[in-house]
Amino acid sequence: MNKSSKRLALTAWSAGMLLLLSGCVRLDSSGNPIGTVWELLGKPMSHVITYFAKDLGLGFGLGIILVTIVVRLIILPLGLHQSRKAAYQAAKRDYLKPIFDPINERMKNATTQEEKLAAQTELMQAQRENGVSMLGGLGCLPLLIQMPFFSALYFAARFTKGVSESTFLGINLGERSLILIAIIALLYFVQSYLSMLSMPEEQRSQMKTMTYTMPLVMVFMAWSLPSSVGLYWFVGGIFSIIQQLITTYLIKPGLRKKVEEEFKNNPPKAFKSTNTRKDVTPKQGKKAINQPKPKANRNAGKQRKRK
């Protein structure tokens, strides 16, 4: 699975989790949200938004933005840690391309299933010998830790009392806003574009689809939700760009030097698979084994005498 497929699957998984969690919250006859997810996650965030909006007099729009900023700052180190792990594995793979590329080429050009499995085994062993993760450093645990925070903000922005009747900079928070949707799409397009800048040229061609996929997913989700949720994604898009800039221009250059130093002290190892097939095809110029001899014509002598 290439990087584009991994990112697309990750985006689909995140959207699916958000839709799954949204189904766990329902409204009672009075229009109030109920459910375990709301009680454990949404209500605390809702109280904080209400405190900013009413007690401090900042309004619900600014209250949603401030709470989102606070939560994103809390989980930013976790996101950067995840980005660093993925970038470290990517730097290793780039450095080991002279070892991995010939194996990938044999896997691509394999004519039998046995040859393909042998190349796959060789690639997996070469990755293991050089400390390269097959998952590319994209672990599920950091994502699972962040999901409760995202869910709490999502539900609080949508169901806090008073939000749907409020406005922010002329935007009705209870309805969709085309301007806000366009800004959100632009933010996530910029984030996807920045993620491509530090990639090799051959990988950029694979990631072009992802550059447009993420903004389209955000437009699709924001179209069916009120602008209060859009404000949450607006702030999230800004933080995604900040995280990407830190990863691209601060983390990745240092990791490249670290990988070069590591393999300078401990040269990379190439693994050769022993599961190779022997060539049993008869060579030209040699007689085939057990080839049947032509039968002699017993009547040949009799025919000559008659002549």
Short mmCIF file of C-alpha atoms in Angstrom, two decimals, residues 111-302:
data_model
loop_
_atom_site.label_atom_id
_atom_site.label_comp_id
_atom_site.label_asym_id
_atom_site.label_seq_id
_atom_site.Cartn_x
_atom_site.Cartn_y
_atom_site.Cartn_z
CA THR A 111 5.91 -13.94 -13.30
CA THR A 112 4.85 -16.52 -10.70
CA GLN A 113 3.32 -16.36 -7.23
CA GLU A 114 6.38 -18.13 -5.83
CA GLU A 115 8.74 -15.46 -7.17
CA LYS A 116 6.49 -12.69 -5.82
CA LEU A 117 6.34 -14.27 -2.34
CA ALA A 118 10.12 -14.68 -2.34
CA ALA A 119 10.58 -10.98 -3.17
CA GLN A 120 8.07 -9.97 -0.49
CA THR A 121 9.92 -12.07 2.08
CA GLU A 122 13.19 -10.47 1.05
CA LEU A 123 11.72 -6.97 1.35
CA MET A 124 10.22 -7.64 4.79
CA GLN A 125 13.50 -9.09 6.04
CA ALA A 126 15.50 -6.16 4.63
CA GLN A 127 13.14 -3.71 6.37
CA ARG A 128 13.42 -5.62 9.63
CA GLU A 129 17.21 -5.79 9.46
CA ASN A 130 17.42 -2.01 9.00
CA GLY A 131 14.76 -1.02 11.53
CA VAL A 132 12.12 0.16 9.05
CA SER A 133 8.50 -0.16 10.15
CA MET A 134 6.14 -1.71 7.59
CA LEU A 135 3.36 0.59 8.89
CA GLY A 136 5.42 3.69 8.14
CA GLY A 137 5.25 4.96 11.73
CA LEU A 138 1.49 5.55 11.56
CA GLY A 139 0.35 3.98 14.81
CA CYS A 140 -3.30 3.79 15.84
CA LEU A 141 -2.76 4.63 19.53
CA PRO A 142 -2.04 8.38 19.04
CA LEU A 143 -5.16 8.66 16.86
CA LEU A 144 -7.30 6.87 19.43
CA ILE A 145 -6.04 9.18 22.17
CA GLN A 146 -6.94 12.26 20.13
CA MET A 147 -10.41 11.05 19.10
CA PRO A 148 -12.11 11.79 22.49
CA PHE A 149 -10.92 15.41 22.32
CA PHE A 150 -12.14 15.83 18.75
CA SER A 151 -15.46 14.20 19.61
CA ALA A 152 -15.98 16.43 22.64
CA LEU A 153 -15.38 19.56 20.55
CA TYR A 154 -17.61 18.31 17.75
CA PHE A 155 -20.59 17.61 20.01
CA ALA A 156 -20.11 20.72 22.13
CA ALA A 157 -19.96 22.98 19.08
CA ARG A 158 -23.11 21.40 17.68
CA PHE A 159 -25.35 20.92 20.74
CA THR A 160 -24.45 23.65 23.24
CA LYS A 161 -27.57 25.63 24.15
CA GLY A 162 -27.65 29.05 22.54
CA VAL A 163 -25.17 28.29 19.75
CA SER A 164 -27.75 27.75 17.01
CA GLU A 165 -29.36 31.15 17.70
CA SER A 166 -26.04 33.06 17.69
CA THR A 167 -24.03 34.75 14.97
CA PHE A 168 -20.30 35.30 14.52
CA LEU A 169 -19.00 37.93 12.09
CA GLY A 170 -22.35 37.86 10.31
CA ILE A 171 -22.40 34.04 10.09
CA ASN A 172 -25.44 32.25 11.49
CA LEU A 173 -23.93 29.47 13.63
CA GLY A 174 -27.08 27.35 13.33
CA GLU A 175 -26.89 27.12 9.53
CA ARG A 176 -24.28 26.27 6.94
CA SER A 177 -22.08 29.04 5.57
CA LEU A 178 -20.72 28.79 2.03
CA ILE A 179 -17.96 31.29 2.81
CA LEU A 180 -16.81 29.29 5.84
CA ILE A 181 -16.94 26.04 3.84
CA ALA A 182 -14.76 27.59 1.12
CA ILE A 183 -12.23 28.80 3.71
CA ILE A 184 -12.11 25.34 5.33
CA ALA A 185 -11.52 23.68 1.93
CA LEU A 186 -8.71 26.16 1.19
CA LEU A 187 -7.04 25.53 4.56
CA TYR A 188 -6.99 21.76 4.12
CA PHE A 189 -5.82 22.13 0.51
CA VAL A 190 -2.86 24.21 1.73
CA GLN A 191 -2.11 21.61 4.40
CA SER A 192 -2.13 18.79 1.83
CA TYR A 193 0.02 20.84 -0.56
CA LEU A 194 2.60 21.58 2.14
CA SER A 195 2.84 17.88 2.96
CA MET A 196 3.98 17.25 -0.63
CA LEU A 197 6.79 19.81 -0.74
CA SER A 198 9.38 17.68 1.04
CA MET A 199 8.54 14.49 -0.88
CA PRO A 200 10.59 13.07 -3.77
CA GLU A 201 9.26 13.79 -7.24
CA GLU A 202 7.99 10.24 -7.84
CA GLN A 203 5.99 10.32 -4.61
CA ARG A 204 4.44 13.70 -5.44
CA SER A 205 2.71 12.23 -8.47
CA GLN A 206 1.13 9.59 -6.22
CA MET A 207 0.00 12.20 -3.69
CA LYS A 208 -1.69 14.57 -6.16
CA THR A 209 -5.01 12.80 -5.69
CA MET A 210 -4.76 13.20 -1.93
CA THR A 211 -4.26 16.95 -2.33
CA TYR A 212 -7.84 17.26 -3.56
CA THR A 213 -9.36 14.37 -1.60
CA MET A 214 -9.00 15.86 1.89
CA PRO A 215 -10.58 19.26 0.99
CA LEU A 216 -13.46 17.50 -0.77
CA VAL A 217 -14.08 15.31 2.28
CA MET A 218 -14.18 18.40 4.51
CA VAL A 219 -16.57 20.19 2.12
CA PHE A 220 -18.86 17.14 2.07
CA MET A 221 -18.97 16.98 5.88
CA ALA A 222 -19.27 20.74 6.46
CA TRP A 223 -22.09 21.04 3.90
CA SER A 224 -24.47 18.98 6.05
CA LEU A 225 -23.53 20.56 9.41
CA PRO A 226 -24.05 24.00 10.99
CA SER A 227 -21.40 26.70 10.96
CA SER A 228 -20.68 26.14 14.67
CA VAL A 229 -19.01 22.85 13.73
CA GLY A 230 -17.36 24.63 10.79
CA LEU A 231 -15.63 27.00 13.23
CA TYR A 232 -14.14 23.98 14.99
CA TRP A 233 -12.81 22.64 11.66
CA PHE A 234 -11.59 26.13 10.71
CA VAL A 235 -9.34 26.28 13.77
CA GLY A 236 -8.37 22.64 13.22
CA GLY A 237 -7.25 23.47 9.67
CA ILE A 238 -5.01 26.30 10.90
CA PHE A 239 -3.41 23.99 13.46
CA SER A 240 -2.93 21.31 10.79
CA ILE A 241 -0.99 23.83 8.68
CA ILE A 242 1.12 24.86 11.68
CA GLN A 243 1.87 21.22 12.49
CA GLN A 244 2.78 20.53 8.86
CA LEU A 245 5.13 23.54 8.70
CA ILE A 246 6.90 22.42 11.88
CA THR A 247 7.22 18.89 10.50
CA THR A 248 8.44 19.94 7.05
CA TYR A 249 10.93 22.68 7.94
CA LEU A 250 12.07 21.80 11.47
CA ILE A 251 11.62 18.08 12.12
CA LYS A 252 12.40 16.48 8.74
CA PRO A 253 15.79 18.18 8.08
CA GLY A 254 17.03 17.10 11.50
CA LEU A 255 15.80 13.54 10.96
CA ARG A 256 17.62 13.26 7.62
CA LYS A 257 20.91 14.14 9.34
CA LYS A 258 20.13 11.70 12.15
CA VAL A 259 19.45 8.84 9.71
CA GLU A 260 22.64 9.58 7.75
CA GLU A 261 24.66 9.51 10.97
CA GLU A 262 23.01 6.29 12.14
CA PHE A 263 23.76 4.40 8.92
CA LYS A 264 27.24 5.89 8.75
CA ASN A 265 28.06 4.24 12.07
CA ASN A 266 26.01 1.12 11.29
CA PRO A 267 25.94 0.52 7.51
CA PRO A 268 22.65 -0.77 6.08
CA LYS A 269 22.28 -4.50 5.57
CA ALA A 270 20.99 -6.13 2.42
CA PHE A 271 19.15 -9.42 2.90
CA LYS A 272 19.27 -12.04 0.19
CA SER A 273 16.47 -14.56 0.14
CA THR A 274 17.44 -18.23 0.00
CA ASN A 275 14.04 -19.16 -1.33
CA THR A 276 15.12 -19.07 -4.98
CA ARG A 277 14.13 -21.47 -7.71
CA LYS A 278 16.67 -23.57 -9.57
CA ASP A 279 16.72 -23.39 -13.32
CA VAL A 280 15.93 -26.91 -14.58
CA THR A 281 15.33 -25.91 -18.20
CA PRO A 282 17.51 -28.05 -20.58
CA LYS A 283 20.23 -25.97 -22.21
CA GLN A 284 20.71 -25.86 -25.97
CA GLY A 285 23.25 -28.35 -27.35
CA LYS A 286 22.51 -31.02 -24.69
CA LYS A 287 20.29 -34.07 -25.20
CA ALA A 288 17.15 -34.22 -23.13
CA ILE A 289 17.18 -36.89 -20.42
CA ASN A 290 15.06 -40.02 -20.96
CA GLN A 291 14.18 -38.93 -24.46
CA PRO A 292 12.59 -41.96 -26.26
CA LYS A 293 14.60 -43.43 -29.15
CA PRO A 294 12.99 -43.62 -32.58
CA LYS A 295 11.72 -47.09 -33.43
CA ALA A 296 13.50 -48.94 -36.23
CA ASN A 297 11.49 -49.87 -39.32
CA ARG A 298 11.64 -53.72 -39.39
CA ASN A 299 10.21 -53.97 -42.90
CA ALA A 300 12.87 -51.73 -44.44
CA GLY A 301 15.15 -54.69 -45.40
CA LYS A 302 12.37 -56.71 -46.96
#
